[in-house]
PDB file of C-alpha atoms and ligand atoms in Angstrom:
ATOM      1  CA  MET A   2       9.819 -15.721  19.247  1.00  0.00           C
ATOM      2  CA  ILE A   3       8.198 -15.468  15.820  1.00  0.00           C
ATOM      3  CA  ILE A   4       5.795 -12.530  15.457  1.00  0.00           C
ATOM      4  CA  LEU A   5       3.345 -13.134  12.613  1.00  0.00           C
ATOM      5  CA  LYS A   6       2.231  -9.873  10.977  1.00  0.00           C
ATOM      6  CA  SER A   7      -1.280  -8.875   9.906  1.00  0.00           C
ATOM      7  CA  ASP A   8      -1.912  -7.332   6.492  1.00  0.00           C
ATOM      8  CA  SER A   9      -2.125  -3.883   8.082  1.00  0.00           C
ATOM      9  CA  VAL A  10       1.261  -4.313   9.745  1.00  0.00           C
ATOM     10  CA  VAL A  11       2.763  -5.536   6.477  1.00  0.00           C
ATOM     11  CA  ALA A  12       1.313  -2.426   4.833  1.00  0.00           C
ATOM     12  CA  ARG A  13       3.210  -0.225   7.295  1.00  0.00           C
ATOM     13  CA  MET A  14       6.380  -2.258   6.841  1.00  0.00           C
ATOM     14  CA  ARG A  15       5.960  -1.734   3.090  1.00  0.00           C
ATOM     15  CA  GLU A  16       6.144   2.044   3.685  1.00  0.00           C
ATOM     16  CA  ALA A  17       9.247   1.606   5.844  1.00  0.00           C
ATOM     17  CA  GLY A  18      10.737  -0.648   3.170  1.00  0.00           C
ATOM     18  CA  ARG A  19      10.088   1.868   0.413  1.00  0.00           C
ATOM     19  CA  LEU A  20      11.987   4.483   2.409  1.00  0.00           C
ATOM     20  CA  VAL A  21      14.867   2.044   3.040  1.00  0.00           C
ATOM     21  CA  ALA A  22      15.130   1.351  -0.706  1.00  0.00           C
ATOM     22  CA  ARG A  23      15.071   5.061  -1.564  1.00  0.00           C
ATOM     23  CA  VAL A  24      17.762   5.915   0.983  1.00  0.00           C
ATOM     24  CA  LEU A  25      20.042   3.116  -0.246  1.00  0.00           C
ATOM     25  CA  ARG A  26      19.579   4.107  -3.890  1.00  0.00           C
ATOM     26  CA  GLN A  27      20.249   7.781  -3.288  1.00  0.00           C
ATOM     27  CA  CYS A  28      23.321   7.027  -1.170  1.00  0.00           C
ATOM     28  CA  ALA A  29      24.614   4.698  -3.892  1.00  0.00           C
ATOM     29  CA  GLU A  30      24.017   7.279  -6.608  1.00  0.00           C
ATOM     30  CA  SER A  31      25.835   9.958  -4.613  1.00  0.00           C
ATOM     31  CA  ILE A  32      29.134   8.034  -4.429  1.00  0.00           C
ATOM     32  CA  GLN A  33      32.004   9.831  -6.152  1.00  0.00           C
ATOM     33  CA  PRO A  34      35.316   7.966  -6.219  1.00  0.00           C
ATOM     34  CA  ASN A  35      38.180   9.632  -4.326  1.00  0.00           C
ATOM     35  CA  LYS A  36      35.773  12.146  -2.802  1.00  0.00           C
ATOM     36  CA  THR A  37      32.929  10.470  -0.915  1.00  0.00           C
ATOM     37  CA  THR A  38      33.508   9.099   2.581  1.00  0.00           C
ATOM     38  CA  PRO A  39      31.317   6.599   4.458  1.00  0.00           C
ATOM     39  CA  ALA A  40      30.667   9.362   6.997  1.00  0.00           C
ATOM     40  CA  SER A  41      29.216  11.607   4.283  1.00  0.00           C
ATOM     41  CA  LEU A  42      26.929   8.776   3.120  1.00  0.00           C
ATOM     42  CA  ASN A  43      25.711   8.280   6.680  1.00  0.00           C
ATOM     43  CA  PHE A  44      24.985  12.001   6.940  1.00  0.00           C
ATOM     44  CA  LEU A  45      22.891  11.861   3.750  1.00  0.00           C
ATOM     45  CA  ALA A  46      21.041   8.733   4.899  1.00  0.00           C
ATOM     46  CA  GLU A  47      20.188  10.169   8.294  1.00  0.00           C
ATOM     47  CA  ARG A  48      18.930  13.424   6.830  1.00  0.00           C
ATOM     48  CA  MET A  49      16.710  11.543   4.371  1.00  0.00           C
ATOM     49  CA  VAL A  50      15.281   9.270   7.074  1.00  0.00           C
ATOM     50  CA  LEU A  51      14.436  12.127   9.435  1.00  0.00           C
ATOM     51  CA  GLU A  52      13.023  14.361   6.686  1.00  0.00           C
ATOM     52  CA  ALA A  53      10.699  11.514   5.659  1.00  0.00           C
ATOM     53  CA  GLY A  54       9.425  11.134   9.209  1.00  0.00           C
ATOM     54  CA  GLY A  55      11.269   7.898   9.837  1.00  0.00           C
ATOM     55  CA  PHE A  56      13.573   6.873  12.642  1.00  0.00           C
ATOM     56  CA  PRO A  57      16.970   5.180  12.182  1.00  0.00           C
ATOM     57  CA  ALA A  58      16.761   1.650  13.570  1.00  0.00           C
ATOM     58  CA  PHE A  59      20.518   1.003  13.748  1.00  0.00           C
ATOM     59  CA  LYS A  60      21.565   4.204  15.516  1.00  0.00           C
ATOM     60  CA  GLY A  61      21.880   3.420  19.205  1.00  0.00           C
ATOM     61  CA  TYR A  62      21.135  -0.292  18.672  1.00  0.00           C
ATOM     62  CA  ARG A  63      23.482  -1.949  21.197  1.00  0.00           C
ATOM     63  CA  GLY A  64      25.463   1.271  20.954  1.00  0.00           C
ATOM     64  CA  PHE A  65      25.955   1.371  17.171  1.00  0.00           C
ATOM     65  CA  PRO A  66      26.713   5.030  16.403  1.00  0.00           C
ATOM     66  CA  ALA A  67      25.225   5.538  12.917  1.00  0.00           C
ATOM     67  CA  THR A  68      22.128   5.319  10.691  1.00  0.00           C
ATOM     68  CA  LEU A  69      23.937   3.542   7.856  1.00  0.00           C
ATOM     69  CA  CYS A  70      26.442   0.700   8.017  1.00  0.00           C
ATOM     70  CA  VAL A  71      29.115   1.182   5.346  1.00  0.00           C
ATOM     71  CA  SER A  72      31.366  -1.835   4.796  1.00  0.00           C
ATOM     72  CA  VAL A  73      34.140  -1.495   2.201  1.00  0.00           C
ATOM     73  CA  ASN A  74      36.003  -4.350   0.459  1.00  0.00           C
ATOM     74  CA  GLU A  75      37.206  -6.798   3.150  1.00  0.00           C
ATOM     75  CA  GLN A  76      34.661  -5.403   5.607  1.00  0.00           C
ATOM     76  CA  VAL A  77      31.724  -7.840   5.649  1.00  0.00           C
ATOM     77  CA  VAL A  78      29.076  -6.042   7.723  1.00  0.00           C
ATOM     78  CA  HIS A  79      28.516  -3.478  10.483  1.00  0.00           C
ATOM     79  CA  GLY A  80      31.103  -1.005   9.221  1.00  0.00           C
ATOM     80  CA  ILE A  81      31.036   2.210  11.238  1.00  0.00           C
ATOM     81  CA  PRO A  82      30.985   5.028   8.675  1.00  0.00           C
ATOM     82  CA  GLY A  83      34.303   6.835   9.003  1.00  0.00           C
ATOM     83  CA  VAL A  84      36.511   9.055   6.881  1.00  0.00           C
ATOM     84  CA  ARG A  85      38.291   6.393   4.789  1.00  0.00           C
ATOM     85  CA  THR A  86      37.775   7.826   1.288  1.00  0.00           C
ATOM     86  CA  ILE A  87      35.942   5.566  -1.163  1.00  0.00           C
ATOM     87  CA  ARG A  88      38.068   4.782  -4.203  1.00  0.00           C
ATOM     88  CA  GLU A  89      37.635   3.541  -7.763  1.00  0.00           C
ATOM     89  CA  GLY A  90      37.327  -0.251  -7.719  1.00  0.00           C
ATOM     90  CA  ASP A  91      35.945  -0.483  -4.179  1.00  0.00           C
ATOM     91  CA  LEU A  92      33.015  -2.702  -3.220  1.00  0.00           C
ATOM     92  CA  VAL A  93      30.867  -0.618  -0.879  1.00  0.00           C
ATOM     93  CA  THR A  94      28.049  -2.228   1.093  1.00  0.00           C
ATOM     94  CA  LEU A  95      25.299   0.081   2.345  1.00  0.00           C
ATOM     95  CA  ASP A  96      22.951  -1.364   4.980  1.00  0.00           C
ATOM     96  CA  THR A  97      20.183   0.409   6.867  1.00  0.00           C
ATOM     97  CA  GLY A  98      17.066  -0.259   8.888  1.00  0.00           C
ATOM     98  CA  ILE A  99      14.332   2.297   9.347  1.00  0.00           C
ATOM     99  CA  PHE A 100      11.302   2.558  11.628  1.00  0.00           C
ATOM    100  CA  TYR A 101       8.302   4.225  10.042  1.00  0.00           C
ATOM    101  CA  GLN A 102       4.956   4.506  11.836  1.00  0.00           C
ATOM    102  CA  GLY A 103       6.056   1.987  14.423  1.00  0.00           C
ATOM    103  CA  PHE A 104       7.390  -0.793  12.212  1.00  0.00           C
ATOM    104  CA  CYS A 105      10.712  -1.348  10.540  1.00  0.00           C
ATOM    105  CA  ALA A 106      12.368  -2.788   7.466  1.00  0.00           C
ATOM    106  CA  ASP A 107      16.003  -3.605   6.731  1.00  0.00           C
ATOM    107  CA  ALA A 108      17.964  -3.903   3.483  1.00  0.00           C
ATOM    108  CA  ALA A 109      21.466  -3.757   2.081  1.00  0.00           C
ATOM    109  CA  ILE A 110      23.139  -3.400  -1.300  1.00  0.00           C
ATOM    110  CA  THR A 111      26.717  -3.708  -2.457  1.00  0.00           C
ATOM    111  CA  VAL A 112      27.774  -1.047  -4.933  1.00  0.00           C
ATOM    112  CA  GLY A 113      30.782  -1.305  -7.247  1.00  0.00           C
ATOM    113  CA  VAL A 114      32.592   2.010  -7.578  1.00  0.00           C
ATOM    114  CA  GLY A 115      33.772   2.642 -11.146  1.00  0.00           C
ATOM    115  CA  ARG A 116      35.629  -0.193 -12.852  1.00  0.00           C
ATOM    116  CA  LEU A 117      35.802  -3.352 -10.782  1.00  0.00           C
ATOM    117  CA  SER A 118      38.168  -6.298 -11.024  1.00  0.00           C
ATOM    118  CA  PRO A 119      36.480  -9.308 -12.694  1.00  0.00           C
ATOM    119  CA  ASP A 120      36.517 -11.133  -9.338  1.00  0.00           C
ATOM    120  CA  ALA A 121      34.828  -8.254  -7.533  1.00  0.00           C
ATOM    121  CA  GLN A 122      32.199  -7.932 -10.249  1.00  0.00           C
ATOM    122  CA  GLN A 123      31.430 -11.643 -10.170  1.00  0.00           C
ATOM    123  CA  LEU A 124      31.259 -11.730  -6.372  1.00  0.00           C
ATOM    124  CA  MET A 125      28.760  -8.865  -6.417  1.00  0.00           C
ATOM    125  CA  ASN A 126      26.634 -10.455  -9.151  1.00  0.00           C
ATOM    126  CA  VAL A 127      26.584 -13.914  -7.567  1.00  0.00           C
ATOM    127  CA  THR A 128      25.701 -12.538  -4.124  1.00  0.00           C
ATOM    128  CA  GLU A 129      22.747 -10.604  -5.546  1.00  0.00           C
ATOM    129  CA  GLN A 130      21.629 -13.665  -7.526  1.00  0.00           C
ATOM    130  CA  SER A 131      21.784 -15.786  -4.362  1.00  0.00           C
ATOM    131  CA  LEU A 132      19.382 -13.382  -2.636  1.00  0.00           C
ATOM    132  CA  GLN A 133      16.956 -13.648  -5.562  1.00  0.00           C
ATOM    133  CA  LYS A 134      17.152 -17.437  -5.455  1.00  0.00           C
ATOM    134  CA  ALA A 135      16.521 -17.406  -1.713  1.00  0.00           C
ATOM    135  CA  ILE A 136      13.479 -15.159  -2.115  1.00  0.00           C
ATOM    136  CA  GLU A 137      12.045 -17.492  -4.770  1.00  0.00           C
ATOM    137  CA  VAL A 138      11.897 -20.350  -2.239  1.00  0.00           C
ATOM    138  CA  ALA A 139      10.773 -18.221   0.746  1.00  0.00           C
ATOM    139  CA  LYS A 140       7.144 -19.245   0.534  1.00  0.00           C
ATOM    140  CA  ALA A 141       4.644 -20.824   2.863  1.00  0.00           C
ATOM    141  CA  GLY A 142       5.084 -24.585   3.117  1.00  0.00           C
ATOM    142  CA  ASN A 143       8.836 -24.436   2.492  1.00  0.00           C
ATOM    143  CA  ARG A 144      11.348 -24.367   5.346  1.00  0.00           C
ATOM    144  CA  LEU A 145      14.166 -22.153   6.548  1.00  0.00           C
ATOM    145  CA  GLY A 146      16.690 -24.691   5.274  1.00  0.00           C
ATOM    146  CA  ASP A 147      15.392 -24.141   1.730  1.00  0.00           C
ATOM    147  CA  ILE A 148      16.375 -20.455   1.976  1.00  0.00           C
ATOM    148  CA  GLY A 149      19.842 -21.233   3.285  1.00  0.00           C
ATOM    149  CA  HIS A 150      20.379 -23.986   0.748  1.00  0.00           C
ATOM    150  CA  ALA A 151      19.422 -21.695  -2.146  1.00  0.00           C
ATOM    151  CA  ILE A 152      22.107 -19.224  -1.069  1.00  0.00           C
ATOM    152  CA  GLN A 153      24.830 -21.700  -0.141  1.00  0.00           C
ATOM    153  CA  SER A 154      24.500 -23.916  -3.211  1.00  0.00           C
ATOM    154  CA  HIS A 155      24.567 -20.960  -5.601  1.00  0.00           C
ATOM    155  CA  VAL A 156      27.588 -19.178  -4.143  1.00  0.00           C
ATOM    156  CA  GLU A 157      29.644 -22.309  -3.476  1.00  0.00           C
ATOM    157  CA  ALA A 158      29.120 -23.486  -7.061  1.00  0.00           C
ATOM    158  CA  GLN A 159      30.916 -20.275  -8.092  1.00  0.00           C
ATOM    159  CA  GLY A 160      33.791 -20.896  -5.650  1.00  0.00           C
ATOM    160  CA  PHE A 161      32.695 -18.273  -3.114  1.00  0.00           C
ATOM    161  CA  SER A 162      31.938 -18.855   0.577  1.00  0.00           C
ATOM    162  CA  VAL A 163      29.178 -17.988   3.019  1.00  0.00           C
ATOM    163  CA  ALA A 164      30.601 -15.743   5.784  1.00  0.00           C
ATOM    164  CA  LEU A 165      30.567 -17.688   9.042  1.00  0.00           C
ATOM    165  CA  GLY A 166      28.639 -16.672  12.136  1.00  0.00           C
ATOM    166  CA  LEU A 167      26.282 -14.206  10.437  1.00  0.00           C
ATOM    167  CA  ALA A 168      22.634 -14.713   9.481  1.00  0.00           C
ATOM    168  CA  GLY A 169      19.450 -13.019   8.403  1.00  0.00           C
ATOM    169  CA  HIS A 170      16.609 -12.583  10.890  1.00  0.00           C
ATOM    170  CA  GLY A 171      12.980 -11.841  11.503  1.00  0.00           C
ATOM    171  CA  VAL A 172      12.165  -8.116  11.350  1.00  0.00           C
ATOM    172  CA  GLY A 173       9.216  -5.767  11.746  1.00  0.00           C
ATOM    173  CA  ARG A 174       8.250  -4.882  15.279  1.00  0.00           C
ATOM    174  CA  THR A 175      11.953  -4.675  16.107  1.00  0.00           C
ATOM    175  CA  ILE A 176      15.028  -4.731  13.905  1.00  0.00           C
ATOM    176  CA  HIS A 177      16.053  -8.227  15.034  1.00  0.00           C
ATOM    177  CA  GLU A 178      13.350 -10.769  15.791  1.00  0.00           C
ATOM    178  CA  GLY A 179      13.284 -14.540  15.548  1.00  0.00           C
ATOM    179  CA  PRO A 180      13.956 -16.644  13.656  1.00  0.00           C
ATOM    180  CA  ASP A 181      17.589 -16.597  12.581  1.00  0.00           C
ATOM    181  CA  VAL A 182      17.731 -17.048   8.810  1.00  0.00           C
ATOM    182  CA  PRO A 183      21.031 -18.827   8.053  1.00  0.00           C
ATOM    183  CA  ASN A 184      22.737 -18.485   4.683  1.00  0.00           C
ATOM    184  CA  PHE A 185      23.379 -22.220   4.549  1.00  0.00           C
ATOM    185  CA  GLY A 186      21.237 -25.289   5.075  1.00  0.00           C
ATOM    186  CA  LYS A 187      19.675 -28.451   3.806  1.00  0.00           C
ATOM    187  CA  PRO A 188      16.484 -28.454   1.736  1.00  0.00           C
ATOM    188  CA  GLY A 189      13.324 -29.489   3.596  1.00  0.00           C
ATOM    189  CA  THR A 190      14.821 -28.889   7.041  1.00  0.00           C
ATOM    190  CA  GLY A 191      14.292 -26.266   9.730  1.00  0.00           C
ATOM    191  CA  MET A 192      11.333 -24.123  10.692  1.00  0.00           C
ATOM    192  CA  LEU A 193       8.217 -24.206   8.521  1.00  0.00           C
ATOM    193  CA  LEU A 194       7.592 -20.907   6.679  1.00  0.00           C
ATOM    194  CA  GLU A 195       4.123 -19.464   7.308  1.00  0.00           C
ATOM    195  CA  PRO A 196       2.042 -16.563   5.985  1.00  0.00           C
ATOM    196  CA  GLY A 197       2.633 -13.481   8.135  1.00  0.00           C
ATOM    197  CA  MET A 198       6.352 -14.088   8.643  1.00  0.00           C
ATOM    198  CA  THR A 199       8.505 -11.089   7.766  1.00  0.00           C
ATOM    199  CA  LEU A 200      12.164 -11.909   7.263  1.00  0.00           C
ATOM    200  CA  ALA A 201      15.365 -10.049   6.428  1.00  0.00           C
ATOM    201  CA  ILE A 202      17.247 -12.404   4.103  1.00  0.00           C
ATOM    202  CA  GLU A 203      20.849 -11.315   3.740  1.00  0.00           C
ATOM    203  CA  PRO A 204      23.591 -13.347   2.075  1.00  0.00           C
ATOM    204  CA  MET A 205      27.043 -12.126   3.182  1.00  0.00           C
ATOM    205  CA  ILE A 206      29.472 -13.782   0.789  1.00  0.00           C
ATOM    206  CA  ASN A 207      33.268 -13.852   0.754  1.00  0.00           C
ATOM    207  CA  LEU A 208      35.530 -14.122  -2.265  1.00  0.00           C
ATOM    208  CA  GLY A 209      37.964 -16.222  -0.233  1.00  0.00           C
ATOM    209  CA  LYS A 210      37.576 -18.214   2.931  1.00  0.00           C
ATOM    210  CA  PRO A 211      34.432 -18.161   5.116  1.00  0.00           C
ATOM    211  CA  GLU A 212      36.136 -17.142   8.380  1.00  0.00           C
ATOM    212  CA  VAL A 213      35.620 -13.629   9.716  1.00  0.00           C
ATOM    213  CA  GLU A 214      37.182 -11.525  12.475  1.00  0.00           C
ATOM    214  CA  MET A 215      36.085  -8.554  14.542  1.00  0.00           C
ATOM    215  CA  ASP A 216      37.905  -5.297  13.821  1.00  0.00           C
ATOM    216  CA  GLU A 217      39.435  -3.251  16.637  1.00  0.00           C
ATOM    217  CA  ASP A 218      36.358  -1.002  16.742  1.00  0.00           C
ATOM    218  CA  ASP A 219      34.341  -4.001  18.076  1.00  0.00           C
ATOM    219  CA  TRP A 220      31.704  -3.520  15.377  1.00  0.00           C
ATOM    220  CA  THR A 221      33.133  -4.022  11.913  1.00  0.00           C
ATOM    221  CA  VAL A 222      33.250  -7.660  10.806  1.00  0.00           C
ATOM    222  CA  ILE A 223      36.106  -8.323   8.344  1.00  0.00           C
ATOM    223  CA  THR A 224      37.189 -11.372   6.368  1.00  0.00           C
ATOM    224  CA  ALA A 225      39.963 -13.267   8.157  1.00  0.00           C
ATOM    225  CA  ASP A 226      41.927 -13.608   4.902  1.00  0.00           C
ATOM    226  CA  ARG A 227      41.163  -9.956   3.941  1.00  0.00           C
ATOM    227  CA  SER A 228      39.415 -11.095   0.760  1.00  0.00           C
ATOM    228  CA  LEU A 229      36.525  -9.061  -0.625  1.00  0.00           C
ATOM    229  CA  SER A 230      33.006  -9.559   0.701  1.00  0.00           C
ATOM    230  CA  ALA A 231      29.576  -8.619  -0.695  1.00  0.00           C
ATOM    231  CA  HIS A 232      26.138  -8.369   0.918  1.00  0.00           C
ATOM    232  CA  PHE A 233      22.612  -7.980  -0.413  1.00  0.00           C
ATOM    233  CA  GLU A 234      19.528  -7.922   1.801  1.00  0.00           C
ATOM    234  CA  HIS A 235      15.780  -7.533   1.403  1.00  0.00           C
ATOM    235  CA  THR A 236      12.949  -7.582   3.905  1.00  0.00           C
ATOM    236  CA  ILE A 237      10.255  -9.905   2.615  1.00  0.00           C
ATOM    237  CA  ALA A 238       6.751 -10.859   3.707  1.00  0.00           C
ATOM    238  CA  ILE A 239       5.483 -14.404   3.271  1.00  0.00           C
ATOM    239  CA  THR A 240       1.839 -14.255   2.187  1.00  0.00           C
ATOM    240  CA  GLU A 241      -0.910 -16.726   1.373  1.00  0.00           C
ATOM    241  CA  HIS A 242      -0.061 -16.243  -2.290  1.00  0.00           C
ATOM    242  CA  GLY A 243       3.737 -16.288  -2.255  1.00  0.00           C
ATOM    243  CA  VAL A 244       6.322 -13.753  -1.247  1.00  0.00           C
ATOM    244  CA  GLU A 245       6.457  -9.959  -1.400  1.00  0.00           C
ATOM    245  CA  ILE A 246       9.681  -7.942  -1.307  1.00  0.00           C
ATOM    246  CA  LEU A 247       9.010  -4.979   0.993  1.00  0.00           C
ATOM    247  CA  THR A 248      12.268  -3.064   0.528  1.00  0.00           C
ATOM    248  CA  VAL A 249      11.577  -1.761  -2.977  1.00  0.00           C
ATOM    249  CA  GLU A 250      10.533   1.689  -4.205  1.00  0.00           C
TER     250      GLU A 250
HETATM  251 MG1   MG B  17      19.659  -7.280   8.594  1.00  0.00          MG
END
């Protein structure tokens, strides 16, 4: 079901989104190579969310145990923050959703720790660019396939691949609403985009092959070939006038 949002709901999601962006930035800035663990980042994120009067949307969702997903290197998404120390050269994806005054927003960033390999740097850059390109076409009158095509065409032109079986989603009243927002597609196909839609667009892009596997913890999605993966996500609102990114400070 697609829940169209009024301006007043979007205004509350904007507050949730601002908090999401602040938490992700502060977690990213706190990373110290060979010292920080994903668990310590989750602790910081949860404290910030609660102190701001928010509520972690991921914690307890289908049993997920944490406020922040931390996915390192070959981990694509849904990494449970543990005690594997973050090292120089790692690609660290931070992903969180927060409820604030009854509505939620969801975003993710991939952070490069210290000096990256050229491949890792390019993967990160291209994934972030693909999100920007997707947002540019996420306007009323276009279709879901335009979003997916913008992502797929950009990353595949660079030799990277869209991780299989994972998609963006509607967001706002709950953390996962309809519609699914695939990271691939054909232009001019799929559901019509309308004012009032609020979507989490989230390219998850692999350096190598598109196939993924589930880790033994039954949460963490990893690349089947153990190649690096990157992930950027924003919650956006489609308006009469265009598109607004809600997960910014
Ligand atoms: Mg999401």
